Amino acid sequence: MDSALIPKGVKRCPLWQFLLGLGIVGVVLAWGVYAMLLCWFKGLNQTNMNDYYGFALWIWADLAVIAVGGGAFFSGLLKYIIGKDELKYIINYAVLIGFICYSSALLILAIDIGQPLRGWFIFWHANVHSMLTEVAFCLSCYFSVLTIEYIPLILENRQIDRVPFFHNLSHNMHETMAVFAATGAFLSFFHQGSLGGVAGVLFGRPFSFREGLLIWPWTFFLFTWSAAAYGPCFTLLITWITEKVTRKKLVKDNVVELLAKISGWMIFTYTIAKIFDTTRWANITAPGLGQTLADFYTGTAMYGYWILFAEIVLGGLVPAIILISAPLRKNPVWRVTAIILAVMGVSLNRWVMVLQVMAVPVMPFDKWALYYPSWQEVATTILPVAYGIILIMISYRYLPIFPQEAELNPIDDEPAVVAEINTPADLEPAQA
Amino acid sequence: MFPFSFEWIWDAGHMVFHGGLWYALNIIGIGITYCIIKAAVDTIKGKGSHDHH
């Protein structure tokens, strides 16, 4: 029924199956939208945020999706600026994942600010002394860049591509993509960094405070570095999940292994820098502010030393070593294990830098402040996941996301499909 | 915020932050405008065959 919209040379599931899948995920989406409307109409009293937790689950989700969405800018940098041409077979998917991550981040922020109608205040009444102003500027601009990178994919839908103007527009956007990729890398460097800078400049909270270079605390550089390092792992993880769901090979191993290798080296160098940073902070910075390492990790079981170990060793060194080692990297089981550990590691890092920062007592009379999100916060955090799955489902079905798919999965009944799409009804793009 | 807004101050913070913002927006705006105009010109010239990429 919708075969005229499906890319040439590939096979998709029946429409009823596709719609059923959309319907199931749509129920989860509707639940999240309901919770979102509650937050907008009734206010932030729907959350469990309080005077301790002005930043909570939403900001963790925000920082996590922005970090893992870093695969888009780093893959773009590698392909368009550094010239790793093999990545052209996965860059479409990296862009789509980045688009989903950043639109999700903006959606979460739109809920979190409580008064979305005043969202533009941060641009017009900008506080130029705030790291978050830089985040807002760069995040919005970079989302525009991701949209520009995603548009040519939409225009390559086989029916839209028949319109000469859209065909030429798509072609021209591909030709100038290096400019947008470079702009995206510039914007990403600053907003990823500034998200880390927010925690690093909190001199009243020794758990997160760091010295740095000029106005930038070390967390600024660590956040940018980690996003570039771990972002490609998320791209690879979603690609792997998509391959499992569709039961198809979508990207050749040499492309996956190249991205995994680069990611592995980036994670390795990041983890070494993180170990240096942690050592200096534990021995000089925190004691200089009147607290010790034990103050941060012995107050409650939830934030024991295990979390430091899990972040740096399990989520840093272990995946780095697996991805650097050629025999381990070429083994799919080891590679996927490393990728999952890496994504968990960067998510845990963002959790620690948002929520443990708030939990640690900073006054002698203070206690550990633990926080449990309300169902509305959980639902609105799951909302972007459902939205992302839906967008991936639609994009995968109708857009040529994976250039190697047709080659890796040849179909026998291609002539029949071609005959079907050449019926007169299919020649009308508006109906398509 | 523009320099003619009443809140504007000619200091380094405003110039760096807003200069960076308008710089990025200009590159994005000029880039996409170029693509659209060139696509329109190409279409008028009759280009649009499926022999690219």
Short mmCIF file of C-alpha atoms in Angstrom, two decimals:
data_model
loop_
_atom_site.label_atom_id
_atom_site.label_comp_id
_atom_site.label_asym_id
_atom_site.label_seq_id
_atom_site.Cartn_x
_atom_site.Cartn_y
_atom_site.Cartn_z
CA MET A 1 0.00 0.00 0.00
CA ASP A 2 2.83 2.40 0.87
CA SER A 3 5.42 0.61 -1.28
CA ALA A 4 5.84 3.67 -3.51
CA LEU A 5 7.43 5.48 -0.58
CA ILE A 6 9.86 2.75 0.40
CA PRO A 7 13.46 3.16 -0.84
CA LYS A 8 14.50 1.16 -3.90
CA GLY A 9 16.11 -2.21 -3.48
CA VAL A 10 15.09 -2.81 0.13
CA LYS A 11 12.30 -4.73 1.76
CA ARG A 12 10.12 -3.58 4.65
CA CYS A 13 7.58 -5.32 6.89
CA PRO A 14 3.88 -5.23 5.92
CA LEU A 15 2.09 -1.96 6.61
CA TRP A 16 -0.20 -3.48 9.26
CA GLN A 17 2.82 -4.69 11.20
CA PHE A 18 4.44 -1.28 10.96
CA LEU A 19 1.25 0.47 12.11
CA LEU A 20 0.85 -1.99 14.97
CA GLY A 21 4.39 -1.20 16.13
CA LEU A 22 3.71 2.51 15.86
CA GLY A 23 0.50 2.06 17.86
CA ILE A 24 2.23 0.21 20.70
CA VAL A 25 4.99 2.81 21.03
CA GLY A 26 2.35 5.52 20.52
CA VAL A 27 0.62 4.44 23.74
CA VAL A 28 3.84 5.08 25.68
CA LEU A 29 4.20 8.40 23.86
CA ALA A 30 0.65 9.36 24.83
CA TRP A 31 1.41 8.56 28.48
CA GLY A 32 4.42 10.88 28.35
CA VAL A 33 2.42 13.61 26.62
CA TYR A 34 -0.26 13.35 29.33
CA ALA A 35 2.39 13.80 32.03
CA MET A 36 3.92 16.68 30.07
CA LEU A 37 0.54 18.43 29.86
CA LEU A 38 0.09 17.94 33.61
CA CYS A 39 3.43 19.67 34.21
CA TRP A 40 2.53 22.51 31.87
CA PHE A 41 -1.01 23.11 33.09
CA LYS A 42 -0.63 22.33 36.80
CA GLY A 43 3.00 23.40 37.20
CA LEU A 44 6.22 21.94 38.57
CA ASN A 45 4.44 20.80 41.75
CA GLN A 46 3.86 17.64 39.69
CA THR A 47 7.52 16.80 40.22
CA ASN A 48 9.48 15.76 43.30
CA MET A 49 12.00 18.55 42.81
CA ASN A 50 12.59 20.65 45.91
CA ASP A 51 15.02 23.18 47.38
CA TYR A 52 17.80 20.57 47.24
CA TYR A 53 17.01 19.40 43.73
CA GLY A 54 16.48 22.30 41.36
CA PHE A 55 18.17 20.06 38.82
CA ALA A 56 16.81 16.52 38.83
CA LEU A 57 15.91 13.60 36.58
CA TRP A 58 15.15 15.84 33.59
CA ILE A 59 18.53 17.54 33.67
CA TRP A 60 20.28 14.19 33.98
CA ALA A 61 18.29 12.95 30.96
CA ASP A 62 19.13 16.17 29.16
CA LEU A 63 22.86 15.87 29.79
CA ALA A 64 22.84 12.16 28.97
CA VAL A 65 21.04 12.50 25.62
CA ILE A 66 23.23 15.45 24.69
CA ALA A 67 26.35 13.41 25.50
CA VAL A 68 25.27 10.33 23.56
CA GLY A 69 23.92 12.54 20.78
CA GLY A 70 27.48 13.80 20.40
CA GLY A 71 27.97 10.97 17.91
CA ALA A 72 26.42 13.21 15.26
CA PHE A 73 28.87 16.06 15.56
CA PHE A 74 31.91 13.84 16.03
CA SER A 75 31.02 11.54 13.13
CA GLY A 76 30.36 14.63 11.00
CA LEU A 77 33.73 16.05 12.01
CA LEU A 78 35.47 12.78 11.15
CA LYS A 79 33.77 12.45 7.78
CA TYR A 80 33.54 16.00 6.47
CA ILE A 81 36.56 17.70 8.07
CA ILE A 82 39.08 14.93 8.82
CA GLY A 83 38.11 12.90 5.73
CA LYS A 84 37.17 9.46 7.08
CA ASP A 85 35.10 8.69 4.00
CA GLU A 86 34.04 5.19 5.11
CA LEU A 87 31.78 6.84 7.67
CA LYS A 88 29.44 7.98 4.90
CA TYR A 89 27.72 4.62 5.36
CA ILE A 90 26.70 5.41 8.92
CA ILE A 91 26.61 9.22 9.00
CA ASN A 92 22.90 9.34 8.04
CA TYR A 93 21.98 7.30 11.06
CA ALA A 94 24.31 9.31 13.29
CA VAL A 95 22.54 12.48 12.14
CA LEU A 96 19.11 10.96 12.76
CA ILE A 97 20.12 9.83 16.24
CA GLY A 98 21.62 13.25 16.96
CA PHE A 99 18.46 14.94 15.74
CA ILE A 100 16.35 12.77 18.05
CA CYS A 101 18.68 13.37 21.00
CA TYR A 102 18.79 17.13 20.61
CA SER A 103 15.08 17.56 19.91
CA SER A 104 14.46 15.42 23.00
CA ALA A 105 16.79 17.62 25.04
CA LEU A 106 14.93 20.74 23.93
CA LEU A 107 11.58 19.10 24.68
CA ILE A 108 12.72 18.16 28.18
CA LEU A 109 13.98 21.71 28.75
CA ALA A 110 10.63 23.06 27.54
CA ILE A 111 8.97 21.05 30.32
CA ASP A 112 11.63 21.80 32.90
CA ILE A 113 11.51 25.57 32.62
CA GLY A 114 7.90 25.44 33.80
CA GLN A 115 6.91 28.44 31.69
CA PRO A 116 7.66 27.40 28.08
CA LEU A 117 6.02 30.55 26.75
CA ARG A 118 8.95 32.44 28.26
CA GLY A 119 11.59 30.16 26.76
CA TRP A 120 12.76 32.94 24.47
CA PHE A 121 13.76 35.08 27.49
CA ILE A 122 17.13 33.33 27.64
CA PHE A 123 17.94 34.70 24.18
CA TRP A 124 16.54 38.18 24.63
CA HIS A 125 17.31 38.81 28.30
CA ALA A 126 20.55 36.83 28.22
CA ASN A 127 22.70 36.60 31.35
CA VAL A 128 26.11 36.72 29.72
CA HIS A 129 27.81 35.53 32.93
CA SER A 130 26.02 32.17 32.84
CA MET A 131 27.33 28.93 31.35
CA LEU A 132 23.70 27.99 30.72
CA THR A 133 23.25 30.97 28.39
CA GLU A 134 26.02 29.58 26.22
CA VAL A 135 24.36 26.16 26.41
CA ALA A 136 21.01 27.62 25.31
CA PHE A 137 22.59 29.53 22.41
CA CYS A 138 24.70 26.65 21.14
CA LEU A 139 22.03 23.99 21.74
CA SER A 140 19.43 25.88 19.72
CA CYS A 141 21.88 26.69 16.92
CA TYR A 142 23.18 23.14 16.79
CA PHE A 143 19.65 21.78 16.63
CA SER A 144 19.19 23.99 13.55
CA VAL A 145 22.34 22.44 12.08
CA LEU A 146 21.06 18.92 12.79
CA THR A 147 17.75 19.81 11.16
CA ILE A 148 19.65 21.03 8.10
CA GLU A 149 21.61 17.76 8.08
CA TYR A 150 18.40 15.71 8.40
CA ILE A 151 16.42 17.57 5.68
CA PRO A 152 18.40 16.11 2.72
CA LEU A 153 17.56 12.64 4.01
CA ILE A 154 13.85 13.46 3.94
CA LEU A 155 14.22 14.96 0.47
CA GLU A 156 15.77 11.68 -0.71
CA ASN A 157 12.51 9.85 -0.18
CA ARG A 158 11.82 8.33 -3.59
CA GLN A 159 8.63 10.33 -4.17
CA ILE A 160 9.92 13.68 -2.87
CA ASP A 161 13.10 13.20 -4.89
CA ARG A 162 11.05 13.17 -8.09
CA VAL A 163 10.32 16.87 -7.65
CA PRO A 164 13.25 18.62 -9.40
CA PHE A 165 13.49 21.49 -6.90
CA PHE A 166 13.70 19.14 -3.90
CA HIS A 167 16.14 16.92 -5.78
CA ASN A 168 18.39 19.91 -6.47
CA LEU A 169 18.00 21.23 -2.93
CA SER A 170 19.03 17.88 -1.48
CA HIS A 171 22.02 17.75 -3.84
CA ASN A 172 23.15 21.29 -2.93
CA MET A 173 22.77 20.64 0.78
CA HIS A 174 24.98 17.57 0.45
CA GLU A 175 27.55 19.68 -1.41
CA THR A 176 27.71 22.32 1.34
CA MET A 177 27.40 19.90 4.26
CA ALA A 178 31.03 20.38 5.30
CA VAL A 179 30.22 24.00 6.25
CA PHE A 180 27.32 22.89 8.42
CA ALA A 181 29.36 20.02 9.90
CA ALA A 182 32.15 22.44 10.87
CA THR A 183 29.64 24.86 12.39
CA GLY A 184 28.08 21.95 14.27
CA ALA A 185 31.44 20.87 15.65
CA PHE A 186 32.15 24.44 16.81
CA LEU A 187 28.75 24.75 18.51
CA SER A 188 28.99 21.28 20.06
CA PHE A 189 32.42 21.98 21.53
CA PHE A 190 31.01 24.92 23.46
CA HIS A 191 27.64 23.60 24.59
CA GLN A 192 28.98 20.19 25.61
CA GLY A 193 31.74 21.96 27.50
CA SER A 194 29.49 24.50 29.13
CA LEU A 195 27.25 21.74 30.47
CA GLY A 196 30.31 20.44 32.29
CA GLY A 197 31.28 23.98 33.20
CA VAL A 198 27.99 24.44 35.06
CA ALA A 199 29.03 21.80 37.60
CA GLY A 200 32.69 22.82 37.63
CA VAL A 201 32.11 26.43 38.66
CA LEU A 202 29.99 25.55 41.71
CA PHE A 203 32.57 26.66 44.28
CA GLY A 204 30.07 26.07 47.08
CA ARG A 205 29.91 22.39 46.22
CA PRO A 206 33.35 20.75 46.58
CA PHE A 207 32.07 17.54 45.01
CA SER A 208 31.82 19.14 41.60
CA PHE A 209 34.08 22.19 41.79
CA ARG A 210 37.27 22.07 39.71
CA GLU A 211 40.08 24.44 38.87
CA GLY A 212 40.69 25.00 35.19
CA LEU A 213 42.03 27.10 32.38
CA LEU A 214 41.04 30.79 32.32
CA ILE A 215 37.25 30.86 32.87
CA TRP A 216 36.77 27.16 32.00
CA PRO A 217 36.96 24.50 34.74
CA TRP A 218 38.44 21.12 33.77
CA THR A 219 34.93 19.68 33.64
CA PHE A 220 34.32 21.88 30.58
CA PHE A 221 36.96 20.00 28.59
CA LEU A 222 36.08 16.60 30.08
CA PHE A 223 32.44 16.92 29.03
CA THR A 224 33.31 17.85 25.44
CA TRP A 225 35.88 15.07 25.29
CA SER A 226 33.51 12.48 26.73
CA ALA A 227 30.69 13.44 24.34
CA ALA A 228 33.01 13.02 21.36
CA ALA A 229 34.33 9.75 22.80
CA TYR A 230 31.09 8.08 23.87
CA GLY A 231 28.68 9.55 21.30
CA PRO A 232 29.81 7.20 18.50
CA CYS A 233 29.25 4.24 20.85
CA PHE A 234 25.61 5.23 21.16
CA THR A 235 25.34 5.47 17.37
CA LEU A 236 26.79 1.96 17.15
CA LEU A 237 24.50 0.69 19.90
CA ILE A 238 21.35 1.97 18.18
CA THR A 239 22.60 0.59 14.86
CA TRP A 240 23.09 -2.80 16.50
CA ILE A 241 19.60 -2.70 18.07
CA THR A 242 18.11 -1.72 14.70
CA GLU A 243 19.89 -4.64 13.05
CA LYS A 244 18.51 -7.01 15.68
CA VAL A 245 14.95 -5.68 15.35
CA THR A 246 14.98 -5.74 11.55
CA ARG A 247 17.01 -8.97 11.44
CA LYS A 248 19.23 -7.47 8.75
CA LYS A 249 22.83 -6.44 8.40
CA LEU A 250 22.66 -2.70 7.72
CA VAL A 251 26.25 -1.49 7.96
CA LYS A 252 29.41 -3.37 6.96
CA ASP A 253 31.77 -4.51 9.69
CA ASN A 254 34.68 -2.39 8.48
CA VAL A 255 32.63 0.80 9.04
CA VAL A 256 31.46 -0.31 12.49
CA GLU A 257 34.98 -1.34 13.47
CA LEU A 258 36.48 1.95 12.32
CA LEU A 259 34.04 3.99 14.39
CA ALA A 260 34.47 1.62 17.35
CA LYS A 261 38.26 1.93 17.14
CA ILE A 262 38.19 5.73 17.06
CA SER A 263 35.70 5.75 19.90
CA GLY A 264 37.88 3.34 21.87
CA TRP A 265 40.95 5.56 21.62
CA MET A 266 38.90 8.63 22.51
CA ILE A 267 37.44 6.86 25.56
CA PHE A 268 40.89 5.69 26.58
CA THR A 269 42.43 9.18 26.45
CA TYR A 270 39.37 10.66 28.13
CA THR A 271 39.54 8.11 30.95
CA ILE A 272 43.22 8.86 31.54
CA ALA A 273 42.39 12.56 31.74
CA LYS A 274 39.46 11.77 34.04
CA ILE A 275 41.73 9.73 36.35
CA PHE A 276 44.20 12.64 36.55
CA ASP A 277 41.33 15.03 37.22
CA THR A 278 39.85 12.78 39.92
CA THR A 279 43.24 12.27 41.59
CA ARG A 280 43.95 15.99 41.75
CA TRP A 281 40.42 16.76 42.93
CA ALA A 282 40.53 14.07 45.65
CA ASN A 283 43.96 15.12 46.96
CA ILE A 284 44.11 18.87 46.44
CA THR A 285 40.87 20.55 45.33
CA ALA A 286 38.34 18.98 47.70
CA PRO A 287 40.61 19.04 50.81
CA GLY A 288 41.35 22.68 50.02
CA LEU A 289 37.63 23.35 50.29
CA GLY A 290 37.32 21.47 53.59
CA GLN A 291 36.05 18.05 52.45
CA THR A 292 37.62 14.65 51.87
CA LEU A 293 36.95 11.86 49.41
CA ALA A 294 35.28 9.81 52.17
CA ASP A 295 32.75 12.61 52.70
CA PHE A 296 31.49 12.04 49.17
CA TYR A 297 31.35 8.25 49.09
CA THR A 298 30.61 6.88 52.56
CA GLY A 299 27.39 8.62 53.60
CA THR A 300 24.90 6.41 51.81
CA ALA A 301 24.96 3.08 49.99
CA MET A 302 23.51 4.65 46.86
CA TYR A 303 26.59 6.80 46.41
CA GLY A 304 29.36 4.48 47.65
CA TYR A 305 32.83 4.05 46.14
CA TRP A 306 31.20 1.57 43.76
CA ILE A 307 29.84 4.43 41.69
CA LEU A 308 33.31 5.89 41.17
CA PHE A 309 34.59 2.44 40.18
CA ALA A 310 31.63 1.82 37.87
CA GLU A 311 32.08 5.14 36.12
CA ILE A 312 35.82 5.14 35.60
CA VAL A 313 36.72 1.45 35.36
CA LEU A 314 33.60 -0.38 34.10
CA GLY A 315 32.36 2.51 31.99
CA GLY A 316 35.77 3.86 30.99
CA LEU A 317 38.85 1.67 31.06
CA VAL A 318 37.13 -1.65 30.28
CA PRO A 319 35.26 -0.53 27.11
CA ALA A 320 38.30 1.49 26.02
CA ILE A 321 40.61 -1.53 26.21
CA ILE A 322 38.09 -3.78 24.45
CA LEU A 323 37.59 -1.30 21.61
CA ILE A 324 41.31 -0.55 21.22
CA SER A 325 42.25 -4.22 21.03
CA ALA A 326 41.74 -5.41 17.43
CA PRO A 327 40.85 -9.08 18.24
CA LEU A 328 38.32 -8.04 20.88
CA ARG A 329 36.89 -5.23 18.73
CA LYS A 330 36.35 -7.59 15.78
CA ASN A 331 34.41 -10.01 18.02
CA PRO A 332 30.76 -8.84 17.93
CA VAL A 333 30.01 -10.01 21.48
CA TRP A 334 32.95 -8.17 23.01
CA ARG A 335 32.31 -5.11 20.85
CA VAL A 336 28.66 -4.83 21.81
CA THR A 337 29.52 -5.45 25.47
CA ALA A 338 32.03 -2.60 25.33
CA ILE A 339 29.54 -0.31 23.59
CA ILE A 340 26.84 -0.99 26.21
CA LEU A 341 29.33 -0.44 29.06
CA ALA A 342 30.47 2.81 27.45
CA VAL A 343 26.95 4.20 27.08
CA MET A 344 26.22 3.25 30.70
CA GLY A 345 29.51 4.85 31.77
CA VAL A 346 28.81 8.24 30.22
CA SER A 347 25.22 8.19 31.48
CA LEU A 348 26.51 7.42 34.97
CA ASN A 349 29.01 10.27 34.71
CA ARG A 350 26.18 12.69 33.91
CA TRP A 351 24.10 11.26 36.76
CA VAL A 352 26.94 11.83 39.22
CA MET A 353 27.61 15.36 37.93
CA VAL A 354 23.95 16.33 38.25
CA LEU A 355 22.39 14.31 41.08
CA GLN A 356 25.23 13.26 43.37
CA VAL A 357 26.32 16.89 43.36
CA MET A 358 22.95 17.79 44.88
CA ALA A 359 22.93 14.84 47.29
CA VAL A 360 26.27 15.45 49.03
CA PRO A 361 25.90 17.51 52.24
CA VAL A 362 27.88 20.74 52.18
CA MET A 363 27.15 22.03 55.69
CA PRO A 364 28.19 20.34 58.99
CA PHE A 365 24.55 20.07 60.06
CA ASP A 366 23.37 18.85 56.65
CA LYS A 367 22.31 15.31 55.73
CA TRP A 368 22.47 13.37 52.48
CA ALA A 369 19.52 14.47 50.38
CA LEU A 370 18.22 11.66 48.25
CA TYR A 371 15.65 12.20 45.55
CA TYR A 372 13.04 10.02 43.94
CA PRO A 373 11.36 11.26 40.77
CA SER A 374 7.57 11.46 40.53
CA TRP A 375 5.77 9.34 37.92
CA GLN A 376 5.25 12.50 35.89
CA GLU A 377 9.01 13.01 35.73
CA VAL A 378 9.57 9.38 34.77
CA ALA A 379 6.86 9.50 32.10
CA THR A 380 8.20 12.70 30.57
CA THR A 381 11.70 11.20 30.57
CA ILE A 382 10.46 8.07 28.77
CA LEU A 383 8.51 10.28 26.34
CA PRO A 384 11.59 11.14 24.24
CA VAL A 385 12.52 7.46 24.05
CA ALA A 386 9.10 6.65 22.54
CA TYR A 387 9.38 9.66 20.24
CA GLY A 388 12.83 8.54 19.15
CA ILE A 389 11.65 4.98 18.40
CA ILE A 390 8.77 6.34 16.30
CA LEU A 391 11.01 8.68 14.34
CA ILE A 392 13.51 5.88 13.71
CA MET A 393 10.70 3.56 12.58
CA ILE A 394 9.33 6.11 10.12
CA SER A 395 12.76 7.19 8.86
CA TYR A 396 13.98 3.62 8.45
CA ARG A 397 10.86 2.65 6.52
CA TYR A 398 10.71 5.56 4.12
CA LEU A 399 14.18 7.10 3.87
CA PRO A 400 17.48 5.71 2.53
CA ILE A 401 19.17 5.79 5.93
CA PHE A 402 21.56 2.91 5.32
CA PRO A 403 23.33 3.16 1.93
CA GLN A 404 24.70 -0.40 2.24
CA GLU A 405 21.40 -2.05 3.09
CA ALA A 406 20.43 -3.04 -0.46
CA GLU A 407 23.87 -4.52 -1.14
CA LEU A 408 23.95 -6.44 2.14
CA ASN A 409 20.36 -7.69 1.81
CA PRO A 410 19.61 -8.40 -1.85
CA ILE A 411 15.96 -9.14 -2.58
CA ASP A 412 14.70 -11.52 -5.27
CA ASP A 413 11.38 -9.88 -6.10
CA GLU A 414 12.78 -6.44 -7.00
CA PRO A 415 11.22 -6.41 -10.53
CA ALA A 416 7.78 -6.90 -9.00
CA VAL A 417 8.35 -4.01 -6.59
CA VAL A 418 9.53 -1.76 -9.43
CA ALA A 419 6.47 -2.66 -11.50
CA GLU A 420 4.25 -1.85 -8.55
CA ILE A 421 5.71 1.57 -7.91
CA ASN A 422 5.40 2.58 -11.55
CA THR A 423 1.63 2.54 -11.44
CA PRO A 424 0.08 5.96 -12.35
CA ALA A 425 -1.15 6.60 -8.80
CA ASP A 426 2.44 6.54 -7.56
CA LEU A 427 3.52 9.35 -9.84
CA GLU A 428 1.67 11.94 -7.79
CA PRO A 429 3.93 13.15 -4.94
CA ALA A 430 1.08 14.92 -3.17
CA GLN A 431 -0.77 11.64 -2.74
CA ALA A 432 2.40 9.92 -1.64
CA MET B 1 19.30 40.60 22.03
CA PHE B 2 20.44 43.35 19.70
CA PRO B 3 22.82 46.24 20.44
CA PHE B 4 19.89 48.66 20.19
CA SER B 5 17.98 46.84 22.97
CA PHE B 6 17.78 48.84 26.21
CA GLU B 7 19.46 46.00 28.15
CA TRP B 8 22.52 45.95 25.89
CA ILE B 9 25.88 46.91 27.39
CA TRP B 10 29.05 47.28 25.32
CA ASP B 11 31.17 44.93 27.39
CA ALA B 12 33.20 41.81 26.55
CA GLY B 13 30.53 39.41 27.82
CA HIS B 14 27.79 40.79 25.59
CA MET B 15 30.06 41.09 22.56
CA VAL B 16 31.49 37.57 22.87
CA PHE B 17 28.21 35.81 23.68
CA HIS B 18 26.02 37.62 21.19
CA GLY B 19 28.79 37.94 18.62
CA GLY B 20 29.18 34.16 18.70
CA LEU B 21 25.43 33.63 18.45
CA TRP B 22 24.97 35.96 15.49
CA TYR B 23 28.10 34.59 13.81
CA ALA B 24 26.73 31.03 13.97
CA LEU B 25 23.24 32.11 12.93
CA ASN B 26 24.67 34.01 9.96
CA ILE B 27 26.66 31.01 8.73
CA ILE B 28 23.61 28.76 9.05
CA GLY B 29 21.33 31.36 7.42
CA ILE B 30 23.68 32.17 4.54
CA GLY B 31 24.40 28.47 3.97
CA ILE B 32 20.77 27.44 3.73
CA THR B 33 19.83 30.50 1.67
CA TYR B 34 22.60 29.66 -0.80
CA CYS B 35 21.31 26.08 -1.10
CA ILE B 36 17.71 27.20 -1.70
CA ILE B 37 18.63 29.87 -4.27
CA LYS B 38 21.00 27.51 -6.11
CA ALA B 39 18.33 24.81 -6.12
CA ALA B 40 15.83 27.27 -7.62
CA VAL B 41 18.34 28.36 -10.29
CA ASP B 42 19.24 24.73 -11.08
CA THR B 43 15.57 23.85 -11.37
CA ILE B 44 14.93 26.76 -13.75
CA LYS B 45 17.89 25.57 -15.83
CA GLY B 46 16.23 22.18 -16.10
CA LYS B 47 18.57 20.23 -13.84
CA GLY B 48 17.13 17.56 -11.60
CA SER B 49 18.04 14.25 -13.14
CA HIS B 50 18.76 11.33 -10.82
CA ASP B 51 22.45 10.97 -11.60
CA HIS B 52 24.05 12.36 -8.44
CA HIS B 53 25.37 10.95 -5.13
#
